[in-house]
GROMACS .gro file of C-alpha atoms in nm:
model
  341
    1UNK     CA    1  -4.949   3.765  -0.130
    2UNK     CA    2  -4.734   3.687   0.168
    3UNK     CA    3  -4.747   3.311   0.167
    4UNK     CA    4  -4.637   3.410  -0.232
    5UNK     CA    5  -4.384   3.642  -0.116
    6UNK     CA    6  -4.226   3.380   0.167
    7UNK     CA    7  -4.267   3.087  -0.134
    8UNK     CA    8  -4.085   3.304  -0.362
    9UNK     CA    9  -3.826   3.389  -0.038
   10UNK     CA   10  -3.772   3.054   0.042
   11UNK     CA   11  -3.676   2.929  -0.309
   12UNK     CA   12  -3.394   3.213  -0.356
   13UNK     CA   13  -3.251   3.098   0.014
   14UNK     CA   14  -3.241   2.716  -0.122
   15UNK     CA   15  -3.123   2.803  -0.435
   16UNK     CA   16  -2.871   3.058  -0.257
   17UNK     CA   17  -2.747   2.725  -0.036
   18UNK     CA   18  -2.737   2.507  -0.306
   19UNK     CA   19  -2.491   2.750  -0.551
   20UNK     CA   20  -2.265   2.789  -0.246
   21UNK     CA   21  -2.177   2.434  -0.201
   22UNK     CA   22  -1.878   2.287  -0.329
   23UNK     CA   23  -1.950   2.056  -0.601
   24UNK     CA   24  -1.806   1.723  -0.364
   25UNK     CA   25  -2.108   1.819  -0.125
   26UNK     CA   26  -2.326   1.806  -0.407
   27UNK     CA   27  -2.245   1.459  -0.525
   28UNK     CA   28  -2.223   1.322  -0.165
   29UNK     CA   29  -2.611   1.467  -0.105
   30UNK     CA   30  -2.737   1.299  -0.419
   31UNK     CA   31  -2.542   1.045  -0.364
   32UNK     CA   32  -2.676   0.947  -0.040
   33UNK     CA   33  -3.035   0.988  -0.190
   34UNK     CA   34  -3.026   0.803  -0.456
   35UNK     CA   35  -2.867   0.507  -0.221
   36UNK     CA   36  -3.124   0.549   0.075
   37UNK     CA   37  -3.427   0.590  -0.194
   38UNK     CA   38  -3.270   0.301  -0.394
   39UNK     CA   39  -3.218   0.036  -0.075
   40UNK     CA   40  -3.542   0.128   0.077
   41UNK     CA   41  -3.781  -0.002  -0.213
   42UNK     CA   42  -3.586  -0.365  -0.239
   43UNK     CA   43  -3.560  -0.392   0.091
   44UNK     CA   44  -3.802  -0.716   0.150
   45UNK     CA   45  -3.601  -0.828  -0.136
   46UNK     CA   46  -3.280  -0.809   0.021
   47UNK     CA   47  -3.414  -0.956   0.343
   48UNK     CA   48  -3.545  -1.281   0.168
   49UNK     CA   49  -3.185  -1.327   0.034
   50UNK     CA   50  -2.964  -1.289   0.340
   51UNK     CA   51  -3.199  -1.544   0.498
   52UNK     CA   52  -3.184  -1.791   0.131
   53UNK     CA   53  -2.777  -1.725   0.193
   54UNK     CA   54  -2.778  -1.818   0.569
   55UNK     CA   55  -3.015  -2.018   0.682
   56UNK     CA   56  -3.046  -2.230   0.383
   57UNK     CA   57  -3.259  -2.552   0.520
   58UNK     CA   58  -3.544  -2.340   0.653
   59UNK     CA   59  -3.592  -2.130   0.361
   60UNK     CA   60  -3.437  -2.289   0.049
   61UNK     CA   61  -3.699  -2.533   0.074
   62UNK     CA   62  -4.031  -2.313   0.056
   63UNK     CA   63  -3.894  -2.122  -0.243
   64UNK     CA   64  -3.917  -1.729  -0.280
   65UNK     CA   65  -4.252  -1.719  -0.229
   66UNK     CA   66  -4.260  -1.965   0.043
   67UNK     CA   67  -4.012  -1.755   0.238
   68UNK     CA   68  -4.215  -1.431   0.162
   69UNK     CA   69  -4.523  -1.605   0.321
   70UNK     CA   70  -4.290  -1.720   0.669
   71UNK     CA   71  -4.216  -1.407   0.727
   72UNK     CA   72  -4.498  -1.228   0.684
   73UNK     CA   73  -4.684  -1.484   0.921
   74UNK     CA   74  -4.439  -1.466   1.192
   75UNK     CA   75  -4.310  -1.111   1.204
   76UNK     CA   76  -4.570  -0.923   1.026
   77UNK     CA   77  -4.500  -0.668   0.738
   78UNK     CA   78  -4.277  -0.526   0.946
   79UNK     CA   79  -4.061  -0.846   0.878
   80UNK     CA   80  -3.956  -0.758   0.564
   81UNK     CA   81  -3.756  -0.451   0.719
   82UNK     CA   82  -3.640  -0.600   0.930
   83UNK     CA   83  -3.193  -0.482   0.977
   84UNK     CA   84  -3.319  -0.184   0.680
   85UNK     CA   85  -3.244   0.092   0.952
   86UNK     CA   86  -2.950  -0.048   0.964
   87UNK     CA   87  -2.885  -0.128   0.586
   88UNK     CA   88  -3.042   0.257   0.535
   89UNK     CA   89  -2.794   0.414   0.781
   90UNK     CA   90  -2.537   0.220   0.588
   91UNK     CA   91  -2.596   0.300   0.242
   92UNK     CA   92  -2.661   0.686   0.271
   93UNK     CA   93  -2.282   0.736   0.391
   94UNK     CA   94  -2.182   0.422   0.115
   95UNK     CA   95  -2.327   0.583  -0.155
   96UNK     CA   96  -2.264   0.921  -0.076
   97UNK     CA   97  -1.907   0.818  -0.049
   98UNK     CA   98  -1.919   0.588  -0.338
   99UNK     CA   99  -2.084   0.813  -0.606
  100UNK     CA  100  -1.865   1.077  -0.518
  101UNK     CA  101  -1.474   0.899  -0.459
  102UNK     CA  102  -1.619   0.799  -0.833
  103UNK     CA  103  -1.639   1.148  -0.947
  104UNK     CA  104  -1.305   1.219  -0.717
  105UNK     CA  105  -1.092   0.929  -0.844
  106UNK     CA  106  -1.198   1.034  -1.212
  107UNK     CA  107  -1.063   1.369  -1.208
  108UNK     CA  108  -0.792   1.317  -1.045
  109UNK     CA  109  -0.675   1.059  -1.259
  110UNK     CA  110  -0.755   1.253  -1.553
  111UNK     CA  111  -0.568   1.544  -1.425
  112UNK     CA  112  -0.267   1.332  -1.318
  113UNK     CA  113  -0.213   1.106  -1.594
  114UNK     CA  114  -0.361   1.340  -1.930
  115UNK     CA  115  -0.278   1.047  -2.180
  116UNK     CA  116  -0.501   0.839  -1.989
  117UNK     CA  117  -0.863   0.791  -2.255
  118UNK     CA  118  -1.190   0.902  -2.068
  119UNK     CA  119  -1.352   0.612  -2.222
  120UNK     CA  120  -1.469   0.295  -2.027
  121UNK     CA  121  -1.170   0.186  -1.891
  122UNK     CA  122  -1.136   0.485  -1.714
  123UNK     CA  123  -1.487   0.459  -1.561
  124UNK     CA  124  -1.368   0.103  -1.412
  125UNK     CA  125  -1.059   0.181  -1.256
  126UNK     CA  126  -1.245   0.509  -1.083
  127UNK     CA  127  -1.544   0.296  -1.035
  128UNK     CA  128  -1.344  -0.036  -0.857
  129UNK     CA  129  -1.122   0.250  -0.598
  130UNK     CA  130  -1.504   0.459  -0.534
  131UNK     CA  131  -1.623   0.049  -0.417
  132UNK     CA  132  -1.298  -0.003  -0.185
  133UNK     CA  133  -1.303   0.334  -0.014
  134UNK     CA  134  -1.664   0.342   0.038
  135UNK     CA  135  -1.628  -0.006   0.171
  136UNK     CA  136  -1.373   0.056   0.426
  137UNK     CA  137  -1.528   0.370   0.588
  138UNK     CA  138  -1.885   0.195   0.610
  139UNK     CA  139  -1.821  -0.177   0.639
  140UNK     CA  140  -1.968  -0.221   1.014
  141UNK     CA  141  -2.281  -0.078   0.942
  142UNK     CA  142  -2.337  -0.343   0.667
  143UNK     CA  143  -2.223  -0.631   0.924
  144UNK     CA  144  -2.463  -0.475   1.171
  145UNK     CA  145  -2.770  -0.471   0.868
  146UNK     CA  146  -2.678  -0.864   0.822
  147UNK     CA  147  -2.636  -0.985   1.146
  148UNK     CA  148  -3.020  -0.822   1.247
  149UNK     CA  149  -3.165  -0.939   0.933
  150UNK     CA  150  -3.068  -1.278   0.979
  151UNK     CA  151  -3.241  -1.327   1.327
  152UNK     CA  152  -3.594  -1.521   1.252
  153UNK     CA  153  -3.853  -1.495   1.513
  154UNK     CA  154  -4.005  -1.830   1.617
  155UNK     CA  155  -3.767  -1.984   1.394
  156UNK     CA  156  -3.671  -2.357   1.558
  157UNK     CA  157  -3.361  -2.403   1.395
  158UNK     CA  158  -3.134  -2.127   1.435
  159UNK     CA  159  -2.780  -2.191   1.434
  160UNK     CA  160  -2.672  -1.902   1.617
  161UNK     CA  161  -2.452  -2.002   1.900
  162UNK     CA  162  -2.585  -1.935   2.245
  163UNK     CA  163  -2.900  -1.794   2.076
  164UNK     CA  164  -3.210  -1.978   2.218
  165UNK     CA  165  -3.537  -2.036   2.083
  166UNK     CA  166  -3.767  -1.785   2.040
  167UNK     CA  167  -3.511  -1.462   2.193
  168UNK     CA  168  -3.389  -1.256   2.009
  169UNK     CA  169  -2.938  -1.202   2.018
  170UNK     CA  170  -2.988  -0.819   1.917
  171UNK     CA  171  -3.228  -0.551   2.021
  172UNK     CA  172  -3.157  -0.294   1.756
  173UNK     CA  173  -2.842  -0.124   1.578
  174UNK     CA  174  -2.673  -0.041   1.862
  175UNK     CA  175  -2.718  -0.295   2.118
  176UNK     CA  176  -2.545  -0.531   1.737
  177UNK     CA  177  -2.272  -0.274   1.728
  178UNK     CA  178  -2.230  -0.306   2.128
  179UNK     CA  179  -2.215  -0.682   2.173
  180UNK     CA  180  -2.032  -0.736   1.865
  181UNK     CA  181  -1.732  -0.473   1.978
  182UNK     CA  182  -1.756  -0.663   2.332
  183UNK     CA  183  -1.704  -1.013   2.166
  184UNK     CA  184  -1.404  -0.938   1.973
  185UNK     CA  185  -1.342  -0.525   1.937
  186UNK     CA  186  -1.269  -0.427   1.620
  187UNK     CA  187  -1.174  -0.720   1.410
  188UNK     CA  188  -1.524  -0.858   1.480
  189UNK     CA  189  -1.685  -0.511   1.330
  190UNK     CA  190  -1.494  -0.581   1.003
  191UNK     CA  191  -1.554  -0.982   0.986
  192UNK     CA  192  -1.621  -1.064   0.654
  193UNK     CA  193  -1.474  -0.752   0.509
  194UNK     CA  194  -1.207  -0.951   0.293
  195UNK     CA  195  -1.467  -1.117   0.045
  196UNK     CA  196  -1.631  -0.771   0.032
  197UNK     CA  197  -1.328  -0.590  -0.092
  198UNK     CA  198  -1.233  -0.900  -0.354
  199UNK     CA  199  -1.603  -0.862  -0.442
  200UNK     CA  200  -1.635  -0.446  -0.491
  201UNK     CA  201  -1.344  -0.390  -0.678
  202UNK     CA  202  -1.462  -0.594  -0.966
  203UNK     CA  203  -1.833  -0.525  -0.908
  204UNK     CA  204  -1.806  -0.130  -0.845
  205UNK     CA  205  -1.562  -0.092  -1.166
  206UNK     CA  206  -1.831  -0.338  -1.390
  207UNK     CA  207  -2.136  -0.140  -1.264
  208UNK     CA  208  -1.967   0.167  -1.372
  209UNK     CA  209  -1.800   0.043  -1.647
  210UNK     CA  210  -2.117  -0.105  -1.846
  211UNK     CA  211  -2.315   0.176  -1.721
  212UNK     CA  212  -2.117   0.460  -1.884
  213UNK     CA  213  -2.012   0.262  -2.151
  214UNK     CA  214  -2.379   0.204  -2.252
  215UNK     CA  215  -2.470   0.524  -2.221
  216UNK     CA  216  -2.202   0.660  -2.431
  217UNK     CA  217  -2.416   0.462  -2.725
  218UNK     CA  218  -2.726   0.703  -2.666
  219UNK     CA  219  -2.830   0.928  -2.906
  220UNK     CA  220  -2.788   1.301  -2.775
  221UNK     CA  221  -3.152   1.356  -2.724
  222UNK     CA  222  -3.247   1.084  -2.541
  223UNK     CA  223  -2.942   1.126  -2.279
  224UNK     CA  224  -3.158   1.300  -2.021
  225UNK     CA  225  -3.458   1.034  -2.085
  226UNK     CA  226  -3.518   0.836  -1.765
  227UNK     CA  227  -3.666   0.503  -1.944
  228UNK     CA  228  -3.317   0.501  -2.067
  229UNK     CA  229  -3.126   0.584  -1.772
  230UNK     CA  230  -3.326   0.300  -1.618
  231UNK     CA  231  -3.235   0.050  -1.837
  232UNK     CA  232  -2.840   0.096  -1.884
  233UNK     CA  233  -2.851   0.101  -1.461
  234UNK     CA  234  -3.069  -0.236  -1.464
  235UNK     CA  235  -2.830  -0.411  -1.724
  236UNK     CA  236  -2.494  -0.249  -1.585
  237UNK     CA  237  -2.605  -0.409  -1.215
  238UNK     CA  238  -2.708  -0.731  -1.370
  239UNK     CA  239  -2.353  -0.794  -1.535
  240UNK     CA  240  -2.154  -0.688  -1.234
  241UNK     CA  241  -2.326  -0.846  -0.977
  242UNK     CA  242  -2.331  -1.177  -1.205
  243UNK     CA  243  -1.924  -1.187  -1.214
  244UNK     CA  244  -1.885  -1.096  -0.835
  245UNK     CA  245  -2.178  -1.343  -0.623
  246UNK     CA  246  -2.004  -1.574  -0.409
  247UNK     CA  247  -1.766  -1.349  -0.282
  248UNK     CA  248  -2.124  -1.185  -0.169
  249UNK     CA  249  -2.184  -1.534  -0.055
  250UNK     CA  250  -1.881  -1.583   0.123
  251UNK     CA  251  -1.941  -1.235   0.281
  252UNK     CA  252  -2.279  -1.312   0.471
  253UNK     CA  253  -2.174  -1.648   0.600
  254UNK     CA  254  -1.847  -1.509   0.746
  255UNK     CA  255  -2.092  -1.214   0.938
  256UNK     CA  256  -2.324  -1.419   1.134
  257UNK     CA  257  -2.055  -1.663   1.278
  258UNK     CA  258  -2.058  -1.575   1.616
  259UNK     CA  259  -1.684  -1.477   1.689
  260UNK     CA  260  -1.556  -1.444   2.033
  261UNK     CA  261  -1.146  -1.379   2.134
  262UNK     CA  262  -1.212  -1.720   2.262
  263UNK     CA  263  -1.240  -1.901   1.891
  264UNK     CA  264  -0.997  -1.631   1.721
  265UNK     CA  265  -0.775  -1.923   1.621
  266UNK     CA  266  -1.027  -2.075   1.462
  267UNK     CA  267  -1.111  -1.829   1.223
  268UNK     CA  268  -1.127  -1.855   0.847
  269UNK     CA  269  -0.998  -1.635   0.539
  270UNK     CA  270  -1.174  -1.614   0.281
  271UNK     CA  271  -1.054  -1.876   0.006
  272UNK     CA  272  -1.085  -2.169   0.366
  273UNK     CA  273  -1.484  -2.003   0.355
  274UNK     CA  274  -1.541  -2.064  -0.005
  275UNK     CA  275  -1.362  -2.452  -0.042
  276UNK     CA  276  -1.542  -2.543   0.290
  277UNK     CA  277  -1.931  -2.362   0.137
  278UNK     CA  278  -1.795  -2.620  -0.160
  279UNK     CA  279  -1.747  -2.841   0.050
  280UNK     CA  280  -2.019  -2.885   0.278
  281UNK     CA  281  -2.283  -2.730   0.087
  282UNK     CA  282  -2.247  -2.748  -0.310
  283UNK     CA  283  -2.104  -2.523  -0.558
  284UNK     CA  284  -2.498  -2.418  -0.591
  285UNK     CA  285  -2.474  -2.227  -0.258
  286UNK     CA  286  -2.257  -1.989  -0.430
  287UNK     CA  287  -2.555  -1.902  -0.595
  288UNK     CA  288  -2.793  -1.928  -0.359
  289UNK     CA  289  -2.997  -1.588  -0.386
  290UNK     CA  290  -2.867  -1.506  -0.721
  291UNK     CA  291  -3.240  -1.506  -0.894
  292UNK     CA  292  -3.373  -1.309  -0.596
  293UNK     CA  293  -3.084  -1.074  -0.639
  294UNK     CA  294  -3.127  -1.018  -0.997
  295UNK     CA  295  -3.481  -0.926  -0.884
  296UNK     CA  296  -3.342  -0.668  -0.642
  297UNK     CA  297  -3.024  -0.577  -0.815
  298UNK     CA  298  -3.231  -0.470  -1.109
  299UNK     CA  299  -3.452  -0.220  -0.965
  300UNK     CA  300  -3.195  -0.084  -0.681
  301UNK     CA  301  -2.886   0.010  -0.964
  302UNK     CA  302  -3.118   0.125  -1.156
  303UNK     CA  303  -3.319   0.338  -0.938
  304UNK     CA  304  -2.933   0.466  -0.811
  305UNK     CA  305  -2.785   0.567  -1.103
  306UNK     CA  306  -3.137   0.708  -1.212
  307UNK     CA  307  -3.175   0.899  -0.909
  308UNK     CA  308  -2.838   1.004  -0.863
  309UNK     CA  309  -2.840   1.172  -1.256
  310UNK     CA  310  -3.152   1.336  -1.122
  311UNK     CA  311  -3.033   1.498  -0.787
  312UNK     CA  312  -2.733   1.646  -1.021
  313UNK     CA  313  -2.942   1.781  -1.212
  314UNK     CA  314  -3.141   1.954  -0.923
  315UNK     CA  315  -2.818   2.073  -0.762
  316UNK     CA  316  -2.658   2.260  -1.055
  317UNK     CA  317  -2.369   1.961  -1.091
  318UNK     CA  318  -2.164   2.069  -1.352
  319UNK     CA  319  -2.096   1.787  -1.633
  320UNK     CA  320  -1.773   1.595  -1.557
  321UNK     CA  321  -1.574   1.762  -1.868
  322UNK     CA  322  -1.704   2.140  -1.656
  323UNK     CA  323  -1.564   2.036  -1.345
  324UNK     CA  324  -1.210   1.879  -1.490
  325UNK     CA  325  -1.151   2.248  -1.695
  326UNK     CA  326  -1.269   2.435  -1.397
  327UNK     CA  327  -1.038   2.249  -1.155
  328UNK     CA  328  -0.732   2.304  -1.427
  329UNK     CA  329  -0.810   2.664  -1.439
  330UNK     CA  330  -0.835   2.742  -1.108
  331UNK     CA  331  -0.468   2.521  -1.037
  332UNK     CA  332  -0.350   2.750  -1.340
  333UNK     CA  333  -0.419   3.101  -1.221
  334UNK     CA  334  -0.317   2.980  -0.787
  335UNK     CA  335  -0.708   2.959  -0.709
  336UNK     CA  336  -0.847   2.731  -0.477
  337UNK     CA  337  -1.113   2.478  -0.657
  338UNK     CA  338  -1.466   2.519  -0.648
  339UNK     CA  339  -1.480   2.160  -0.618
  340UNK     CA  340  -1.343   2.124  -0.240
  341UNK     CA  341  -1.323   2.540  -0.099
   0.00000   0.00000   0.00000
């Protein structure tokens, strides 16, 4: 009877905590679920195509599951996570930010401009700003994730400079984060953070956009079904990621150049990066990853969106139309919105 009792106790505190959050808290906690749940499960996925996008002689030629089998004989299982606490600590604030500047930048542009549909289009301008802000706030964290994931233990042929055989440039998150900062301060925490900006506007809008847009075709009673929230995520991240892939390409390979304030001047933007990848290594290498990232893009959007629906569900989100009425009422009568008190 007590256990029963402190069960029953327990549930009426949690559900006390989660009806006295604002509804912005709610969307940044399932938010940064869905992303953390989402990243975790491809992460061996997303490992195998940093290294297929940077250190293309040693694991272009042994094929996907050529470059599954290196790693797993030199650096274990463990291999395959290897930069995720990173990429993890990264996407929890990204999507939590992400998912919910989405929900932000859609009300407030439905408040602010009434005339404007809330049909697709508004889904990819709210979508394409939610990319760019989340972005800018968490950008190191995803230079960090790279520059870890593409050290190779044992490999012979790294390309690092000043990295040696066999040692290792970075001992973990923060000792990246250090070094990097000491090599060239800020600027060198946000290499690379051009492409990604070109790259989420149009990607973050698309996933959004084709997302919504299919699921606006759904019959009524199969809205809440999660085969089907599967599916529009899967296709939705399939067609944005499609449209936006160099720039992803140009991204990584702008990371792991070492930069010092030494070599400043030599530093390129991001149109020099993607004639000289033409250059030098094919048009292909734009592309190089793209079947292992439909293979992780796929699952991870999915799981996302799918997950993120979910947590809203769990935390008493009220549907988008709800929250727009209840922020217009509360303007109306001088009250302060549930949405940020």
């Amino acid at each position: 009877m007590e256990k029963k009792r402190d069960g029953r106790e327990g549930g009426m505190l949690l559900d006390g905590i989660i009806d006295g959050m604002p509804v912005f808290a709610k969307e940044l906690v399932a938010g940064g679920v869905a992303g953390g749940f989402a990243k975790t499960v491809v992460a061996p996925l997303e490992r195998v195509k940093i290294l297929f996008q940077t250190r293309r002689a040693e694991f272009q030629s042994v094929g996907l599951s050529g470059s599954f089998k290196k790693i797993a004989n030199t650096e274990g299982v463990l291999g395959f996570y290897r930069g995720n606490g990173a990429s993890v600590a990264r996407i929890v604030p990204y999507a939590a930010l992400h998912f919910m500047a989405y929900e932000e930048y859609r009300r407030w542009i439905i408040l602010g401009f009434p005339g404007v549909g809330r049909g697709p289009i508004l889904d990819l301008f709210a979508g394409s700003f939610a990319g760019g802000t989340a972005v800018l706030f968490t950008y190191p964290l995803d230079l960090v994730r790279t520059k870890l994931a593409y050290q190779v233990v044992g490999s012979s042929k790294l390309n690092v400079k000043g990295l040696v055989h066999g040692e290792q440039l970075y001992r973990g998150i923060f000792d990246c984060f250090s070094k990097t900062y000491k090599e060239a301060g800020t600027r060198g925490l946000y290499r690379g953070v051009a492409p990604s900006l070109y790259g989420i506007f149009p990607y973050s809008g698309l996933k959004f956009y084709f997302y919504e847009e299919m699921k606006s075709h759904v019959p009524v009673e199969h809205k809440k079904d999660i085969t089907v929230k599967l599916v529009c995520g899967s296709i939705a991240g399939l067609l944005g990621q499609t449209f936006t892939y160099p720039l992803d390409v140009v991204r990584r390979q702008m990371q792991v150049q070492r930069l010092s304030t030494s070599n400043s001047g030599d530093m390129k933007g991001t149109m020099e990066n993607l004639i000289m990848i033409v250059q030098k290594q094919g048009w292909k290498q734009l592309f190089s990853g793209l079947s292992i990232n439909y293979l992780k893009v796929v699952p991870s959007v999915a799981i996302g969106f799918t997950v993120y629906d979910s947590m809203k569900s769990y935390l008493r989100v009220p549907s988008r139309d709800e929250a727009v009425i209840e922020v217009v009422t509360n303007e109306r009568n001088g009250q302060p919105s549930a949405l940020h008190s």
